[in-house]
CSV table of C-alpha atoms and ligand atoms in Angstrom, one decimal:
chain,number,residue,atom,x,y,z
A,1,MET,CA,122.7,80.6,67.0
A,2,ALA,CA,120.9,83.0,69.2
A,3,LEU,CA,117.3,82.0,69.3
A,4,VAL,CA,114.7,84.8,69.9
A,5,ASN,CA,112.1,84.6,72.6
A,6,GLU,CA,109.2,83.8,70.2
A,7,HIS,CA,106.6,84.7,72.8
A,8,PHE,CA,107.2,88.3,71.8
A,9,LEU,CA,106.0,87.5,68.3
A,10,LYS,CA,102.6,86.5,69.6
A,11,LEU,CA,101.9,90.1,70.7
A,12,PRO,CA,99.7,91.8,68.2
A,13,ASN,CA,101.8,94.5,66.5
A,14,ASN,CA,99.1,97.1,66.7
A,15,TYR,CA,99.5,99.2,69.7
A,16,LEU,CA,96.3,101.0,70.7
A,17,PHE,CA,97.7,104.5,70.9
A,18,ALA,CA,99.7,104.1,67.7
A,19,ASP,CA,96.5,103.1,65.9
A,20,ILE,CA,94.7,106.1,67.3
A,21,ALA,CA,97.5,108.4,66.1
A,22,LYS,CA,97.4,106.8,62.6
A,23,LYS,CA,93.7,107.5,62.3
A,24,VAL,CA,94.0,111.0,63.6
A,25,ASN,CA,96.8,111.7,61.1
A,26,ALA,CA,94.7,110.4,58.3
A,27,PHE,CA,92.0,112.8,59.3
A,28,LYS,CA,94.5,115.7,59.5
A,29,VAL,CA,95.7,115.0,55.9
A,30,THR,CA,92.1,115.4,54.6
A,31,HIS,CA,91.2,118.2,57.0
A,32,PRO,CA,94.3,120.3,57.4
A,33,LYS,CA,92.5,123.2,59.1
A,34,ALA,CA,90.7,121.2,61.7
A,35,ASP,CA,91.7,121.9,65.3
A,36,ILE,CA,91.5,118.6,67.1
A,37,ILE,CA,91.0,118.2,70.9
A,38,SER,CA,92.1,115.0,72.5
A,39,LEU,CA,90.2,113.6,75.5
A,40,GLY,CA,92.0,110.3,74.9
A,41,ILE,CA,95.3,111.1,76.4
A,42,GLY,CA,96.4,108.9,79.4
A,43,ASP,CA,99.0,111.5,80.4
A,44,VAL,CA,98.6,114.3,82.9
A,45,THR,CA,99.0,117.9,81.8
A,46,ARG,CA,99.2,120.1,85.0
A,47,PRO,CA,102.7,121.1,86.0
A,48,LEU,CA,104.5,119.8,89.1
A,49,CYS,CA,103.4,121.6,92.2
A,50,PRO,CA,105.8,124.2,93.9
A,51,ALA,CA,106.6,122.1,96.9
A,52,VAL,CA,107.9,119.3,94.6
A,53,VAL,CA,109.8,121.7,92.4
A,54,GLU,CA,111.5,123.2,95.4
A,55,ALA,CA,112.4,119.8,96.8
A,56,MET,CA,113.9,118.8,93.4
A,57,HIS,CA,116.0,122.0,93.2
A,58,LYS,CA,117.3,121.4,96.7
A,59,ALA,CA,118.2,117.8,95.9
A,60,VAL,CA,120.0,118.9,92.7
A,61,ASP,CA,122.0,121.4,94.7
A,62,GLU,CA,123.0,118.8,97.3
A,63,MET,CA,124.1,116.5,94.5
A,64,GLY,CA,126.4,119.2,93.3
A,65,THR,CA,128.4,119.4,96.6
A,66,ALA,CA,131.0,116.9,97.8
A,67,GLU,CA,129.1,116.4,101.1
A,68,GLY,CA,125.7,116.1,99.6
A,69,PHE,CA,126.5,113.9,96.6
A,70,ARG,CA,124.7,110.6,96.4
A,71,GLY,CA,125.7,107.7,94.2
A,72,TYR,CA,123.9,104.4,94.2
A,73,GLY,CA,121.1,104.5,96.7
A,74,PRO,CA,119.5,101.5,98.4
A,75,GLU,CA,117.7,99.3,95.8
A,76,GLN,CA,114.6,99.4,98.0
A,77,GLY,CA,114.5,103.2,98.2
A,78,TYR,CA,115.6,105.8,100.8
A,79,GLU,CA,114.3,105.5,104.3
A,80,PHE,CA,113.1,109.1,104.3
A,81,LEU,CA,110.6,108.3,101.6
A,82,ARG,CA,109.6,104.9,102.9
A,83,GLU,CA,109.0,106.4,106.4
A,84,ALA,CA,106.8,109.1,104.9
A,85,ILE,CA,104.8,106.5,103.0
A,86,LEU,CA,104.2,104.5,106.2
A,87,LYS,CA,103.2,107.5,108.2
A,88,ASN,CA,101.0,109.1,105.6
A,89,ASP,CA,99.5,106.5,103.3
A,90,PHE,CA,99.0,103.6,105.7
A,91,LEU,CA,99.0,104.5,109.4
A,92,PRO,CA,96.1,106.9,109.2
A,93,ARG,CA,94.1,104.0,107.7
A,94,GLY,CA,95.1,101.6,110.5
A,95,ILE,CA,97.5,99.7,108.4
A,96,HIS,CA,100.8,98.9,110.1
A,97,LEU,CA,103.6,98.1,107.6
A,98,ASP,CA,107.2,97.4,108.2
A,99,ILE,CA,109.6,99.6,106.3
A,100,ASP,CA,111.1,96.5,104.6
A,101,GLU,CA,107.7,95.8,103.1
A,102,ILE,CA,107.9,99.0,101.0
A,103,PHE,CA,110.0,99.0,97.7
A,104,ILE,CA,110.3,102.4,96.0
A,105,ASN,CA,109.9,101.9,92.2
A,106,ASP,CA,110.5,104.1,89.1
A,107,GLY,CA,106.7,104.1,88.4
A,108,ALA,CA,104.2,101.4,88.8
A,109,LYS,CA,104.4,100.2,85.2
A,110,SER,CA,107.8,98.6,85.7
A,111,ASP,CA,106.7,96.7,88.8
A,112,THR,CA,103.3,95.6,87.6
A,113,GLY,CA,105.1,94.3,84.5
A,114,ASN,CA,108.0,92.7,86.4
A,115,ILE,CA,106.1,91.2,89.4
A,116,GLN,CA,105.2,88.1,87.3
A,117,GLU,CA,108.8,87.0,87.5
A,118,LEU,CA,108.0,85.7,91.0
A,119,ILE,CA,105.6,83.1,89.9
A,120,ARG,CA,106.1,79.9,87.8
A,121,TRP,CA,105.4,80.0,84.1
A,122,ASP,CA,102.4,77.7,84.4
A,123,ASN,CA,100.3,79.6,86.8
A,124,SER,CA,96.8,80.6,85.5
A,125,ILE,CA,96.1,84.3,85.5
A,126,GLY,CA,92.9,86.1,85.7
A,127,VAL,CA,92.1,89.7,84.8
A,128,THR,CA,89.2,92.0,84.9
A,129,ASP,CA,88.1,92.9,81.4
A,130,PRO,CA,88.7,95.6,80.1
A,131,ILE,CA,92.1,96.2,81.7
A,132,TYR,CA,95.4,98.1,81.7
A,133,PRO,CA,97.3,96.1,78.9
A,134,VAL,CA,100.6,95.8,80.9
A,135,TYR,CA,99.2,93.0,83.0
A,136,ILE,CA,98.5,90.7,80.1
A,137,ASP,CA,101.3,91.7,77.8
A,138,SER,CA,104.0,91.1,80.5
A,139,ASN,CA,102.7,87.6,80.9
A,140,VAL,CA,102.6,87.0,77.1
A,141,MET,CA,106.3,87.9,76.8
A,142,ILE,CA,107.3,85.0,79.0
A,143,GLY,CA,104.8,82.5,77.5
A,144,ARG,CA,102.2,82.4,80.3
A,145,ALA,CA,99.3,83.7,78.4
A,146,GLY,CA,99.1,81.1,75.7
A,147,VAL,CA,97.9,82.0,72.2
A,148,LEU,CA,95.6,84.8,71.0
A,149,GLU,CA,92.3,83.7,69.6
A,150,ASN,CA,89.5,86.2,68.8
A,151,GLY,CA,91.0,88.8,71.0
A,152,ARG,CA,91.5,86.5,74.0
A,153,TRP,CA,94.6,84.8,75.3
A,154,SER,CA,93.9,81.1,75.7
A,155,ASN,CA,95.5,80.8,79.2
A,156,VAL,CA,94.0,84.0,80.6
A,157,VAL,CA,90.7,84.0,82.6
A,158,TYR,CA,88.7,87.1,81.6
A,159,MET,CA,86.3,88.5,84.1
A,160,PRO,CA,84.0,90.9,82.3
A,161,CYS,CA,83.1,94.3,83.8
A,162,THR,CA,80.3,95.8,81.9
A,163,ALA,CA,77.2,98.0,82.6
A,164,GLU,CA,75.2,94.7,82.8
A,165,ASN,CA,77.1,93.6,86.0
A,166,GLY,CA,77.6,97.1,87.3
A,167,PHE,CA,81.3,96.8,86.5
A,168,ILE,CA,81.7,94.3,89.4
A,169,PRO,CA,83.6,91.2,88.1
A,170,THR,CA,82.1,87.9,89.1
A,171,ILE,CA,84.3,86.0,91.4
A,172,PRO,CA,85.3,82.6,89.9
A,173,GLU,CA,83.7,80.7,92.8
A,174,ASP,CA,83.6,77.3,91.0
A,175,TYR,CA,87.1,77.2,89.7
A,176,HIS,CA,90.5,78.2,90.8
A,177,VAL,CA,92.7,81.0,89.4
A,178,ASP,CA,96.3,81.2,90.7
A,179,VAL,CA,97.0,84.9,90.2
A,180,ILE,CA,94.5,87.7,89.8
A,181,TYR,CA,95.1,91.3,88.7
A,182,LEU,CA,92.8,94.0,90.1
A,183,CYS,CA,93.0,97.7,89.5
A,184,TYR,CA,90.9,100.1,91.6
A,185,PRO,CA,89.9,102.8,90.9
A,186,ASN,CA,89.9,101.3,87.5
A,187,ASN,CA,91.7,102.3,84.4
A,188,PRO,CA,89.9,102.4,81.9
A,189,THR,CA,86.4,102.3,83.3
A,190,GLY,CA,86.8,104.8,86.2
A,191,THR,CA,84.8,102.5,88.4
A,192,VAL,CA,85.6,101.6,92.0
A,193,ILE,CA,85.3,98.6,94.4
A,194,SER,CA,83.6,98.8,97.8
A,195,LYS,CA,85.2,97.4,100.9
A,196,GLN,CA,82.5,94.7,101.0
A,197,GLU,CA,83.3,93.6,97.4
A,198,LEU,CA,87.0,93.7,97.9
A,199,ARG,CA,86.6,91.6,101.1
A,200,ARG,CA,84.9,88.9,98.9
A,201,TRP,CA,88.0,88.9,96.7
A,202,VAL,CA,90.4,88.6,99.6
A,203,ASN,CA,88.4,85.8,101.1
A,204,TYR,CA,88.4,84.0,97.7
A,205,ALA,CA,92.2,84.4,97.5
A,206,LEU,CA,92.7,83.1,101.0
A,207,LYS,CA,90.5,80.1,100.4
A,208,ASN,CA,92.0,79.2,97.0
A,209,ASP,CA,95.6,80.2,97.7
A,210,THR,CA,95.3,82.8,95.0
A,211,LEU,CA,97.8,85.7,94.7
A,212,ILE,CA,96.3,89.2,94.1
A,213,PHE,CA,98.2,91.9,92.3
A,214,TYR,CA,96.4,95.1,93.3
A,215,ASP,CA,97.1,98.2,91.3
A,216,ALA,CA,96.1,101.3,93.4
A,217,ALA,CA,97.6,103.9,91.0
A,218,TYR,CA,94.5,106.1,91.2
A,219,GLN,CA,93.7,105.8,95.0
A,220,ALA,CA,94.3,109.5,95.5
A,221,TYR,CA,91.2,110.2,93.4
A,222,ILE,CA,88.8,108.5,95.9
A,223,THR,CA,86.4,110.7,97.7
A,224,ASP,CA,83.7,108.2,98.8
A,225,PRO,CA,84.5,107.1,102.4
A,226,ASP,CA,83.4,103.5,101.8
A,227,ILE,CA,85.9,103.0,98.9
A,228,PRO,CA,89.2,101.4,100.1
A,229,HIS,CA,92.5,103.2,99.2
A,230,SER,CA,94.5,100.1,99.8
A,231,ILE,CA,93.7,96.3,99.8
A,232,TYR,CA,95.4,96.1,103.2
A,233,GLU,CA,92.3,97.8,104.7
A,234,ILE,CA,90.8,94.3,104.3
A,235,ARG,CA,91.8,91.8,107.0
A,236,GLY,CA,93.8,88.9,105.6
A,237,ALA,CA,95.1,90.8,102.5
A,238,ARG,CA,98.6,90.8,103.9
A,239,LYS,CA,98.6,87.1,103.3
A,240,CYS,CA,97.5,87.2,99.7
A,241,ALA,CA,98.2,90.6,98.0
A,242,ILE,CA,101.0,92.7,96.5
A,243,GLU,CA,100.0,96.3,96.0
A,244,PHE,CA,101.3,98.9,93.5
A,245,HIS,CA,101.2,102.7,93.9
A,246,SER,CA,102.3,105.5,91.6
A,247,TYR,CA,102.8,109.2,92.0
A,248,SER,CA,102.2,109.7,88.3
A,249,LYS,CA,98.5,110.5,88.3
A,250,THR,CA,98.6,111.8,91.9
A,251,ALA,CA,101.2,114.4,91.5
A,252,GLY,CA,102.1,114.7,87.9
A,253,PHE,CA,105.1,112.3,88.1
A,254,THR,CA,104.6,110.7,84.7
A,255,GLY,CA,107.9,112.3,83.6
A,256,VAL,CA,109.6,112.3,87.0
A,257,ARG,CA,109.2,108.5,87.6
A,258,CYS,CA,108.5,107.4,91.2
A,259,GLY,CA,106.0,105.1,93.0
A,260,TYR,CA,106.2,102.1,95.3
A,261,THR,CA,105.3,98.5,95.7
A,262,ILE,CA,104.2,96.7,98.9
A,263,VAL,CA,105.2,93.1,99.4
A,264,PRO,CA,104.1,92.0,102.9
A,265,LYS,CA,106.3,89.7,104.8
A,266,GLU,CA,103.4,87.3,105.6
A,267,LEU,CA,102.8,86.7,101.9
A,268,THR,CA,103.9,83.3,100.6
A,269,ALA,CA,103.6,81.1,97.5
A,270,ALA,CA,104.0,77.4,97.3
A,271,THR,CA,106.7,75.2,95.7
A,272,LEU,CA,105.5,72.1,93.8
A,273,GLU,CA,106.3,70.1,97.0
A,274,GLY,CA,104.0,72.4,98.9
A,275,LYS,CA,106.6,74.3,100.9
A,276,ARG,CA,105.7,77.9,101.6
A,277,ILE,CA,108.1,80.5,100.3
A,278,PRO,CA,107.9,84.2,101.5
A,279,LEU,CA,107.8,86.5,98.5
A,280,ASN,CA,109.2,89.6,100.2
A,281,PRO,CA,112.8,88.3,100.2
A,282,LEU,CA,112.4,87.0,96.6
A,283,TRP,CA,111.3,90.4,95.4
A,284,ASN,CA,114.1,92.0,97.3
A,285,ARG,CA,116.6,89.6,95.6
A,286,ARG,CA,115.1,90.4,92.3
A,287,GLN,CA,115.3,94.1,92.8
A,288,CYS,CA,118.9,94.0,94.1
A,289,THR,CA,119.9,92.0,90.9
A,290,LYS,CA,118.0,94.0,88.3
A,291,PHE,CA,117.3,97.4,89.7
A,292,ASN,CA,119.6,100.0,91.1
A,293,GLY,CA,117.1,102.2,92.7
A,294,THR,CA,115.0,105.2,91.8
A,295,ASN,CA,117.0,108.4,91.6
A,296,TYR,CA,117.5,110.5,94.7
A,297,ILE,CA,116.0,113.6,93.2
A,298,SER,CA,112.7,111.9,92.3
A,299,GLN,CA,112.6,110.4,95.8
A,300,ARG,CA,113.0,113.8,97.4
A,301,ALA,CA,110.3,115.1,95.1
A,302,ALA,CA,108.0,112.3,96.2
A,303,GLU,CA,108.8,113.0,99.9
A,304,ALA,CA,107.6,116.7,99.3
A,305,ILE,CA,104.2,115.4,98.4
A,306,TYR,CA,103.6,114.5,102.0
A,307,THR,CA,104.5,117.9,103.5
A,308,PRO,CA,101.5,120.2,104.4
A,309,ASP,CA,102.1,122.4,101.4
A,310,GLY,CA,102.7,119.5,99.1
A,311,ARG,CA,99.5,117.8,100.1
A,312,GLN,CA,97.4,120.8,99.6
A,313,GLN,CA,99.0,121.6,96.2
A,314,VAL,CA,98.6,118.1,95.0
A,315,GLN,CA,95.0,118.1,96.1
A,316,GLN,CA,94.4,121.2,94.0
A,317,THR,CA,95.7,119.4,90.9
A,318,ILE,CA,93.4,116.4,91.6
A,319,ASP,CA,90.5,118.8,92.1
A,320,TYR,CA,91.3,120.5,88.9
A,321,TYR,CA,91.1,117.2,86.9
A,322,MET,CA,88.0,116.1,88.9
A,323,HIS,CA,86.3,119.4,87.9
A,324,ASN,CA,86.8,118.2,84.3
A,325,ALA,CA,85.4,114.8,85.1
A,326,HIS,CA,82.3,116.3,86.7
A,327,GLN,CA,81.7,118.6,83.7
A,328,MET,CA,82.1,115.6,81.4
A,329,LEU,CA,79.7,113.5,83.3
A,330,ALA,CA,77.1,116.2,83.6
A,331,THR,CA,77.2,117.2,79.9
A,332,LEU,CA,77.3,113.7,78.5
A,333,ARG,CA,74.4,112.6,80.7
A,334,LYS,CA,72.4,115.7,79.7
A,335,LEU,CA,73.0,114.7,76.1
A,336,GLY,CA,71.5,111.3,76.8
A,337,PHE,CA,74.8,109.3,76.8
A,338,GLU,CA,75.2,106.4,79.2
A,339,VAL,CA,78.3,107.2,81.2
A,340,TYR,CA,80.2,105.6,84.1
A,341,GLY,CA,83.2,106.3,86.4
A,342,GLY,CA,84.3,109.9,86.8
A,343,GLU,CA,83.4,110.2,90.5
A,344,ASN,CA,86.4,108.6,92.2
A,345,ALA,CA,88.6,108.4,89.2
A,346,PRO,CA,89.8,110.7,86.3
A,347,TYR,CA,88.2,108.5,83.6
A,348,ILE,CA,84.8,108.5,82.1
A,349,TRP,CA,83.6,105.3,80.4
A,350,MET,CA,80.8,105.8,77.9
A,351,ARG,CA,78.6,103.3,76.1
A,352,THR,CA,78.5,104.1,72.4
A,353,PRO,CA,75.0,105.0,71.3
A,354,ASP,CA,73.0,102.6,69.0
A,355,ALA,CA,75.5,99.8,69.7
A,356,VAL,CA,78.0,101.1,67.2
A,357,SER,CA,81.5,99.6,67.7
A,358,SER,CA,84.2,101.4,69.7
A,359,TRP,CA,86.2,102.2,66.6
A,360,GLN,CA,83.2,103.3,64.6
A,361,PHE,CA,82.2,105.8,67.4
A,362,PHE,CA,85.8,106.9,67.6
A,363,GLU,CA,85.7,107.9,63.9
A,364,GLN,CA,82.3,109.5,64.1
A,365,LEU,CA,83.4,111.7,67.0
A,366,LEU,CA,86.7,112.6,65.3
A,367,TYR,CA,85.0,113.5,62.0
A,368,GLY,CA,81.9,115.0,63.5
A,369,ALA,CA,83.2,116.9,66.5
A,370,ASN,CA,87.0,116.8,66.0
A,371,VAL,CA,87.4,115.2,69.4
A,372,VAL,CA,89.5,112.2,70.1
A,373,CYS,CA,88.5,109.5,72.6
A,374,THR,CA,90.0,106.1,73.2
A,375,PRO,CA,88.1,103.0,71.8
A,376,GLY,CA,87.2,100.8,74.7
A,377,VAL,CA,87.9,97.5,72.8
A,378,GLY,CA,91.6,98.5,72.9
A,379,PHE,CA,91.5,97.5,76.6
A,380,GLY,CA,90.0,94.1,76.1
A,381,PRO,CA,87.0,92.3,74.5
A,382,SER,CA,84.5,93.5,77.1
A,383,GLY,CA,85.5,97.1,76.2
A,384,GLU,CA,83.7,96.7,72.8
A,385,GLY,CA,80.8,99.2,72.5
A,386,TYR,CA,82.5,101.7,74.9
A,387,VAL,CA,84.9,104.5,74.7
A,388,ARG,CA,87.1,106.2,77.3
A,389,PHE,CA,87.4,109.9,78.0
A,390,THR,CA,90.1,111.2,80.3
A,391,ALA,CA,89.9,114.2,82.6
A,392,PHE,CA,93.6,115.1,82.3
A,393,GLY,CA,93.1,118.0,79.8
A,394,SER,CA,92.8,121.7,80.6
A,395,HIS,CA,89.5,123.2,81.6
A,396,GLU,CA,89.5,125.2,78.4
A,397,HIS,CA,90.0,122.2,76.1
A,398,THR,CA,87.6,120.0,78.0
A,399,GLY,CA,84.9,122.6,78.0
A,400,GLU,CA,85.5,123.3,74.3
A,401,ALA,CA,85.4,119.5,73.5
A,402,LEU,CA,82.1,119.2,75.4
A,403,ASP,CA,80.6,122.2,73.5
A,404,ARG,CA,81.5,120.5,70.2
A,405,ILE,CA,80.1,117.2,71.2
A,406,GLU,CA,76.9,119.0,72.2
A,407,LYS,CA,76.6,120.8,68.8
A,408,TRP,CA,77.5,117.6,67.0
A,409,THR,CA,74.7,115.6,68.7
A,410,ARG,CA,72.0,118.1,67.8
B,501,PLP,C1,99.3,105.2,84.8
B,501,PLP,C2,99.1,103.9,85.4
B,501,PLP,C3,100.1,103.3,86.2
B,501,PLP,C4,101.3,103.9,86.6
B,501,PLP,O1,102.2,104.3,85.6
B,501,PLP,P1,103.6,104.8,86.1
B,501,PLP,O2,103.7,106.1,85.4
B,501,PLP,O3,104.6,103.8,85.6
B,501,PLP,O4,103.7,104.9,87.6
B,501,PLP,C5,99.8,102.0,86.7
B,501,PLP,N1,98.7,101.4,86.5
B,501,PLP,C6,97.7,101.9,85.8
B,501,PLP,C7,96.4,101.2,85.7
B,501,PLP,C8,97.9,103.2,85.2
B,501,PLP,O5,96.9,103.7,84.5
């Protein structure tokens, strides 16, 4: 008899974006003429930039010739891309990585979900709350998260990030967490971490032998010079952190699929006997067994982001979205809403007025202004009483949605 992995059955069967779609559809049935604008989408909308398109065309043509054809590539990714990453994303920040510390992925979601295979089932995990759901759900699936009680997993340490603490999670100084997930700039709150704050996390990790999984998917949106783009800007982080990058939100690669993961060679974890085991060869072994590499065309596309034209064009796209973010911040503030994020990240995190619940506000906004947001509680218990707006729409739609919100609030 094949027995199922029952840990999957513990996952709540409501998926946030499916619930939103259900409520939006119910609204459409009763209001067939209403024209709804979504500021809830987590996907980008701007097309790929010309430098990327050109590189992809060229790669396709190569693949169509006997000389240029490529079959299986290296599981870790092609050297041309790993070199470009070293030279462009790290060296200018004074970070010296070895090429073998870079693993090209097919987007950061896979690796942020899979990385937990490297650690024993009984490690404790800590997350900032609210969070990107992949971190917890991937641990639930293998039984590390315990059971769900009142919206919290029994074996997960939640570190609340709310307006009250300035969205800076309290470091668990008086107890020990084995593995901590951090995401900065943050999805969903759009808030960032300063070098000084991040240094405190690295020091905690070094002192407590904690492993940090650092998700830097939105680092390209940082404009403030004191905000770190990589955890390796902090001394000692190479001994305690794995970092994830993605081209999805940077360069519109949500459909192309490419990113990378850094596993430093100095990084180790202990066996029960206390022996130190380097994680870089373990991750390499895992990838060689379960992953056959990101496709050549996507890797050439990613390489093109680092050319002078590519850089400039990608920056234009980021500026486009950030223009939306600034409009949203300005308008929502003017209307008296309490808003956060949106300065170094494409997300606006808004406290619901009059302490209404996330879902209640979601419905009020849908029925009152025909605008869709994302209920904050969908990202964790501390997201209750907040909603998320994304800056990934067009200028036209974003402007129109803000006009409607303005009319609705009068
Ligand atoms: C979008 C996103 C990712 C990356 O997704 P991929 O498309 O798989 O690269 C990773 N982390 C967070 C927090 C995200 O929001």
